Coordinates of C-alpha atoms in Angstrom, one line a residue:
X6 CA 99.0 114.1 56.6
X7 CA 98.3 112.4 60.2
X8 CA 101.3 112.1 62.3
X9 CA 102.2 108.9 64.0
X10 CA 104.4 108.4 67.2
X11 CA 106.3 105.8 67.9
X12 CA 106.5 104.3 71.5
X13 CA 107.7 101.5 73.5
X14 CA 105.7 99.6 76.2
X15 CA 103.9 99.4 78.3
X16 CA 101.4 101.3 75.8
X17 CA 98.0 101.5 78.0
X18 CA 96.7 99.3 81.6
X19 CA 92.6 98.9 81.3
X20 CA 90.9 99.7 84.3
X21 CA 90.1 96.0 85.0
X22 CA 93.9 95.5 85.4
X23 CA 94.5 98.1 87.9
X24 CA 91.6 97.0 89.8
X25 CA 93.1 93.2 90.0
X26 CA 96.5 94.2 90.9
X27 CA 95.3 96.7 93.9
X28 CA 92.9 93.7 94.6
X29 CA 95.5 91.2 95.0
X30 CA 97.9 93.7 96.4
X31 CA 95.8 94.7 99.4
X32 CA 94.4 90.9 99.8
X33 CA 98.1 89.8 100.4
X34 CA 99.4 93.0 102.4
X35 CA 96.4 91.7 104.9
X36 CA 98.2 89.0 106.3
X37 CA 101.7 91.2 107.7
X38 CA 99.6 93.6 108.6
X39 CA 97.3 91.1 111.0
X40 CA 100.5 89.6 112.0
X41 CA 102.0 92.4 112.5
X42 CA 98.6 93.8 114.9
X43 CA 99.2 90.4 116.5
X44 CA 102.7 90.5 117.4
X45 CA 103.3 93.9 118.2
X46 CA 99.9 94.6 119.8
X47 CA 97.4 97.4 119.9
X48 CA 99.6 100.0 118.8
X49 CA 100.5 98.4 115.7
X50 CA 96.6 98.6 114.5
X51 CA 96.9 102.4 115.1
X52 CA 99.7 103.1 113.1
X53 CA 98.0 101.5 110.1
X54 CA 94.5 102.5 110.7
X55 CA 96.2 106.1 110.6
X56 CA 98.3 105.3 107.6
X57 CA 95.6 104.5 105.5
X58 CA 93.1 106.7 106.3
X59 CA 95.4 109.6 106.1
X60 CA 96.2 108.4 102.5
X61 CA 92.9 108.0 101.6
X62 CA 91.6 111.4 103.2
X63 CA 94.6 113.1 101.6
X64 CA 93.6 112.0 98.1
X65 CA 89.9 113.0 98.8
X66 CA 91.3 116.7 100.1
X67 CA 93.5 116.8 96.7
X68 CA 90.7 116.3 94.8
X69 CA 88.2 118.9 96.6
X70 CA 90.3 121.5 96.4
X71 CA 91.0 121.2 92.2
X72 CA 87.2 120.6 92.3
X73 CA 87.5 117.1 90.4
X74 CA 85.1 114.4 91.4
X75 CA 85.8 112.3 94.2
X76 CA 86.4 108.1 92.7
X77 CA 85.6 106.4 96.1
X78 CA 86.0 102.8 94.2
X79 CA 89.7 103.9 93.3
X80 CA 91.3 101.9 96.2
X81 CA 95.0 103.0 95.1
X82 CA 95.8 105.5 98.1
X83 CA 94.4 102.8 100.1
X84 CA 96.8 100.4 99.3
X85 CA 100.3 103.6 99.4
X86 CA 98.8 103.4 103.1
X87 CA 99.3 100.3 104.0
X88 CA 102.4 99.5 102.2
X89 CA 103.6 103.2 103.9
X90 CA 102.0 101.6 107.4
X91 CA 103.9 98.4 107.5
X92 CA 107.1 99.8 107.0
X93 CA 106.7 102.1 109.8
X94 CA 107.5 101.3 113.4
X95 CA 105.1 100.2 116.2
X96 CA 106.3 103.2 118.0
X97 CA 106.4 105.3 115.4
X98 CA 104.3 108.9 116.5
X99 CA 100.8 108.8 115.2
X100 CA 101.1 112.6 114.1
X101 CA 104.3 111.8 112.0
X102 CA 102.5 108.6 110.4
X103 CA 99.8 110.9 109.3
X104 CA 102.2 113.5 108.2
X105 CA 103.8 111.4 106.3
X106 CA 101.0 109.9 104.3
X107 CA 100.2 113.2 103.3
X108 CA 103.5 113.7 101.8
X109 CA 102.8 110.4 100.1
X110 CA 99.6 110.6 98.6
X111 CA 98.9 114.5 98.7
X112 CA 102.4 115.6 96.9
X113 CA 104.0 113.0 95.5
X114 CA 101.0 111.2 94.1
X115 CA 98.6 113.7 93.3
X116 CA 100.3 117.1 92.6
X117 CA 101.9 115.0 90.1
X118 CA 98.7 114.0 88.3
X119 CA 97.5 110.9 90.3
X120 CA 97.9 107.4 89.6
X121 CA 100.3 106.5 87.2
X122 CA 102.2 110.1 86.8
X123 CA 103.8 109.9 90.0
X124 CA 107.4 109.8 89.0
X125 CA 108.7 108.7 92.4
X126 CA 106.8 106.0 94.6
X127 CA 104.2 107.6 97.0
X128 CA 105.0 104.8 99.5
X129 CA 108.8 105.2 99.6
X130 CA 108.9 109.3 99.7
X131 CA 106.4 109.1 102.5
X132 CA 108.5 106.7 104.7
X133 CA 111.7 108.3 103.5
X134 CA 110.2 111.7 105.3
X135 CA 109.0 109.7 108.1
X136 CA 112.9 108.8 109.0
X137 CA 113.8 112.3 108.5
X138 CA 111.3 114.3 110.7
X139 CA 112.4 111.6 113.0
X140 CA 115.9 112.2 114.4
X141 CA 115.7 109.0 116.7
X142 CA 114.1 106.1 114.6
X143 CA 117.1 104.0 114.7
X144 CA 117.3 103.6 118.3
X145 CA 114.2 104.3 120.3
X146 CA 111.4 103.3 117.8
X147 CA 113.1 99.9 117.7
X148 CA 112.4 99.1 120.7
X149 CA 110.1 96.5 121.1
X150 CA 107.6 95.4 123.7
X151 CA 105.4 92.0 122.8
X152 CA 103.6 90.5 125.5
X153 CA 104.7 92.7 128.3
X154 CA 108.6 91.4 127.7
X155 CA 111.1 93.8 126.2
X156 CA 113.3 92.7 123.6
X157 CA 116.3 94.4 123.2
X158 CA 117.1 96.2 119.2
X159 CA 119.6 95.0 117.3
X160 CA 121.4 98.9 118.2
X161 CA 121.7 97.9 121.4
X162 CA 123.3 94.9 120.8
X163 CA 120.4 92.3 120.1
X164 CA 120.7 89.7 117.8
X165 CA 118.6 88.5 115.3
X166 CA 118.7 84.3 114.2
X167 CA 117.4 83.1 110.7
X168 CA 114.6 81.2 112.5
X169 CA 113.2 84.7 114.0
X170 CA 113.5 86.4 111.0
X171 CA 111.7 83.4 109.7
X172 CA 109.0 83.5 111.8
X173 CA 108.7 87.7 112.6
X174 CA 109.6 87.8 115.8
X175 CA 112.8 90.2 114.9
X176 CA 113.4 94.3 114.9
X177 CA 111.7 96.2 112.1
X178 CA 108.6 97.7 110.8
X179 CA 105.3 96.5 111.4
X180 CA 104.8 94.2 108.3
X181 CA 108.6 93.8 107.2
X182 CA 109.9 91.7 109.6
X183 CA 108.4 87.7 108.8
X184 CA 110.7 86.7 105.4
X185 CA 107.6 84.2 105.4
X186 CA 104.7 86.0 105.0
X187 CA 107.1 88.2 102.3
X188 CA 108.1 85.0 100.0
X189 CA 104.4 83.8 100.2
X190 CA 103.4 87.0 99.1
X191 CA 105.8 87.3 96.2
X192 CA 104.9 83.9 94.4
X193 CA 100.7 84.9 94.9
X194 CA 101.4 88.1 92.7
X195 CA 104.4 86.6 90.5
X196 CA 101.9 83.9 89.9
X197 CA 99.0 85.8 89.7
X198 CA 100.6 87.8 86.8
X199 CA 100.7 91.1 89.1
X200 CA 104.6 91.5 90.0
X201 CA 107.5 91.0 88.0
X202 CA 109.8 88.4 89.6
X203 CA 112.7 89.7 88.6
X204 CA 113.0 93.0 90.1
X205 CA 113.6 91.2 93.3
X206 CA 115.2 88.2 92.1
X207 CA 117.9 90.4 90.6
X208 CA 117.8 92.8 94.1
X209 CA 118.6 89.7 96.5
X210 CA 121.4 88.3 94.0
X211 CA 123.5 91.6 94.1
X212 CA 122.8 92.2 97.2
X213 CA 124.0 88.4 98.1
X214 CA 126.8 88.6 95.4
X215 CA 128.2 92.7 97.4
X216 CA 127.7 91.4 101.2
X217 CA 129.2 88.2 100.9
X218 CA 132.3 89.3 99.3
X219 CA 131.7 92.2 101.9
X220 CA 131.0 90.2 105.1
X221 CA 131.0 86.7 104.3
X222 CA 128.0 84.6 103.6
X223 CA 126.4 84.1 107.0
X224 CA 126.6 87.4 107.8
X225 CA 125.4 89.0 104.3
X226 CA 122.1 86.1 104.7
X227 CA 121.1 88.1 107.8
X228 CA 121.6 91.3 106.8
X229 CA 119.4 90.0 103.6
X230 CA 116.8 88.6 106.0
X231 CA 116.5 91.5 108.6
X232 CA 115.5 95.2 108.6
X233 CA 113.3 95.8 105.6
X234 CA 115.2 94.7 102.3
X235 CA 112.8 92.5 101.3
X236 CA 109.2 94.3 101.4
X237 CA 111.1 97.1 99.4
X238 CA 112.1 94.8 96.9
X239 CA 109.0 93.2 96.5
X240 CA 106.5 96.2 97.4
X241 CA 108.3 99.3 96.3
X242 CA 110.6 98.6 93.7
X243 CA 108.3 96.6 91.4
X244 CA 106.2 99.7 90.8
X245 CA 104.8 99.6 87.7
X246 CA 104.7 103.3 87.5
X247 CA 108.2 103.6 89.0
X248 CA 109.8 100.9 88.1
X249 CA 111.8 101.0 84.4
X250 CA 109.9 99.6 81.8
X251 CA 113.1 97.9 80.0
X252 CA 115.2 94.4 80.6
X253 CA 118.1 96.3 80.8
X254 CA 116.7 99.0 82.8
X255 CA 115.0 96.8 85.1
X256 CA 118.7 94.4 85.5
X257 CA 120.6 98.2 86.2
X258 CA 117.9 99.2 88.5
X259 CA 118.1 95.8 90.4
X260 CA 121.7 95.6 91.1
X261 CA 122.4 99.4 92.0
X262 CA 119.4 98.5 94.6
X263 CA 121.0 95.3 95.7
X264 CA 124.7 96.6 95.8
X265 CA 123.9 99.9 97.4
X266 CA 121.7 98.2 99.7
X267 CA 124.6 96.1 100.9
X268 CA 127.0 98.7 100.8
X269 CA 125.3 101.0 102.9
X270 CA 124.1 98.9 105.4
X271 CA 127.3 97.7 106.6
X272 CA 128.4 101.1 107.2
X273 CA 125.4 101.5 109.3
X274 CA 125.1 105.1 109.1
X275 CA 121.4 105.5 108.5
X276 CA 120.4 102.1 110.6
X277 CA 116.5 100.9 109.4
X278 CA 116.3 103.6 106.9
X279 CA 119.5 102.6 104.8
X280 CA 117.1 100.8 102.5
X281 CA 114.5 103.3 101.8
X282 CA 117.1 106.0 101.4
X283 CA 118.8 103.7 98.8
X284 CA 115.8 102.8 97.1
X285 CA 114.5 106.2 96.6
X286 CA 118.1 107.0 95.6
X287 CA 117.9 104.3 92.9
X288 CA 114.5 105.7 91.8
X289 CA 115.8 109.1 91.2
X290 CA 117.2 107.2 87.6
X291 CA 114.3 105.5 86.5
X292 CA 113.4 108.6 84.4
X293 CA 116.5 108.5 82.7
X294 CA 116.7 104.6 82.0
X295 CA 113.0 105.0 80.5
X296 CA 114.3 107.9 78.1
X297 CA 117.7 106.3 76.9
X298 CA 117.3 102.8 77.0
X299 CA 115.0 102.6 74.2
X300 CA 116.7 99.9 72.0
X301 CA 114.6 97.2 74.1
X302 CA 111.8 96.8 71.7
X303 CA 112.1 97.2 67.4
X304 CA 109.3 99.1 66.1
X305 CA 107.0 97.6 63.6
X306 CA 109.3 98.2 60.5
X307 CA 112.6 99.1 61.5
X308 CA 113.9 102.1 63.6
X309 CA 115.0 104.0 60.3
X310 CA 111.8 103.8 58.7
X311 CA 110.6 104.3 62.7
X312 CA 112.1 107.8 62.8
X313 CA 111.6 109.3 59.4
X314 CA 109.7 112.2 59.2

């Protein structure tokens, strides 16, 4: 007799889907990253040029060397490339950028069986490595020079206002620091059916909810708005292939994010990279909530009849 098994969504993503949300993905990651050429300059270009082709060579060199034909119209290391770029730094060192696209696509991506078996985001790992072969990214590389003024980092006692963290002109990575360009963003792929709104509506609410009670409200909206909390939340934690595939696990996953986020952060050990440390942290469970938080969907006919033999 032919043996059935039983599983829970999602069950299988045609090829036409993946293309549209790497489509969409990349057409709205353009405009940080031309902002982001614009306001920080020259440099800024370089760090993503070398982001992304990195990422793309290193899936091209992954697949050479298990002999297994080259997909030049799979655009997905592409896209880990810029995502990885735009959280990086304009003075980030070319030769770390590269090194840690590698990590990104290379290890984490493909010696785990390429798109869709990663079980940790190529995008996060790679800029999580990037802060640690860097011993001084939460002073120097914040420095920031636009149009031949310096500005002084907020770790040397700059401030940042809601209306430049509006706008971009604020310390942080190349494409995380306009809250604009990040909400107009999130509704395109919410409303093109690409992102699932409540990874990050759930994020900002705990994260709100933990820093006001924390450091009162103005403070805890500024925290929200600067450094990089919300291109995680939007980029990196909605996944599909890393995010939890339950309501519950996706509410758990949110809050420790949010909470975390908050909690860390004020204690401003880790500076910049508090967020991508916690959100790699919070990733590290995803596994688990996938296996043990089964009870989100009943099976066609019960979950006795479901598990009999």
């Amino acid at each position: 007799m032919e043996k059935f098994v039983v599983s829970y969504s999602p069950f299988a993503r045609s090829s036409n889907d993946t293309n549209k949300m790497f489509l969409y993905l990349s057409t709205v990651l353009v405009l940080p990253a031309v902002f982001g050429a614009m306001f920080f300059g020259i440099q800024a270009l370089f760090v993503l040029l070398v982001s992304v082709g990195a990422s793309f060579i290193s899936e091209i060199l992954y697949n050479l060397i298990i002999k297994k034909k080259v997909d030049i119209k799979n655009v997905s290391s592409l896209v880990t490339g810029l995502i990885l770029g735009l959280t990086m730094p304009v003075k980030m060192p070319l030769y770390i950028v590269a090194l840690s696209a590698f990590v990104a696509v290379f290890i984490t991506k493909m010696a785990f069986g390429g798109l869709g078996k990663n079980k940790f985001n190529p995008a996060l790992v790679g800029r999580v490595f990037a802060g640690m072969f860097s011993s001084y990214l939460a002073t120097n590389l914040y420095e920031l020079t636009i149009k031949g003024e310096q500005m002084i980092s907020l770790s040397q006692g700059g401030t940042n206002t809601i209306a430049n963290l509006l706008s971009g002109s604020a310390v942080g990575g190349i494409g995380t620091t306009s809250v604009l360009l990040i909400a107009i963003g999130l509704v395109f792929l919410v409303y093109s059916d690409v992102l699932d709104w409540k990874i990050p509506a759930i994020s900002v609410l705990a994260y709100l909810a933990c820093g006001i009670s924390v450091f009162g409200v103005e403070n805890a909206v500024l925290n929200l708005c600067s450094g990089s909390f919300l291109f995680v939340a939007v980029y990196m934690m909605t996944d599909p292939n890393t995010s939890p595939n339950s309501l519950i696990g996706k509410v758990i996953y949110s809050v420790m994010f949010g909470v975390l986020s908050a909690l860390v952060w004020d204690m401003g050990y880790l500076g910049e990279d508090t967020i991508f440390v916690v959100a790699l942290f919070v990733n590290l469970f995803v596994p688990a909530m996938d296996k043990y938080l089964i009870f989100r969907h009943k099976p066609l006919g019960g979950y006795r009849n479901a598990h009999k033999n």
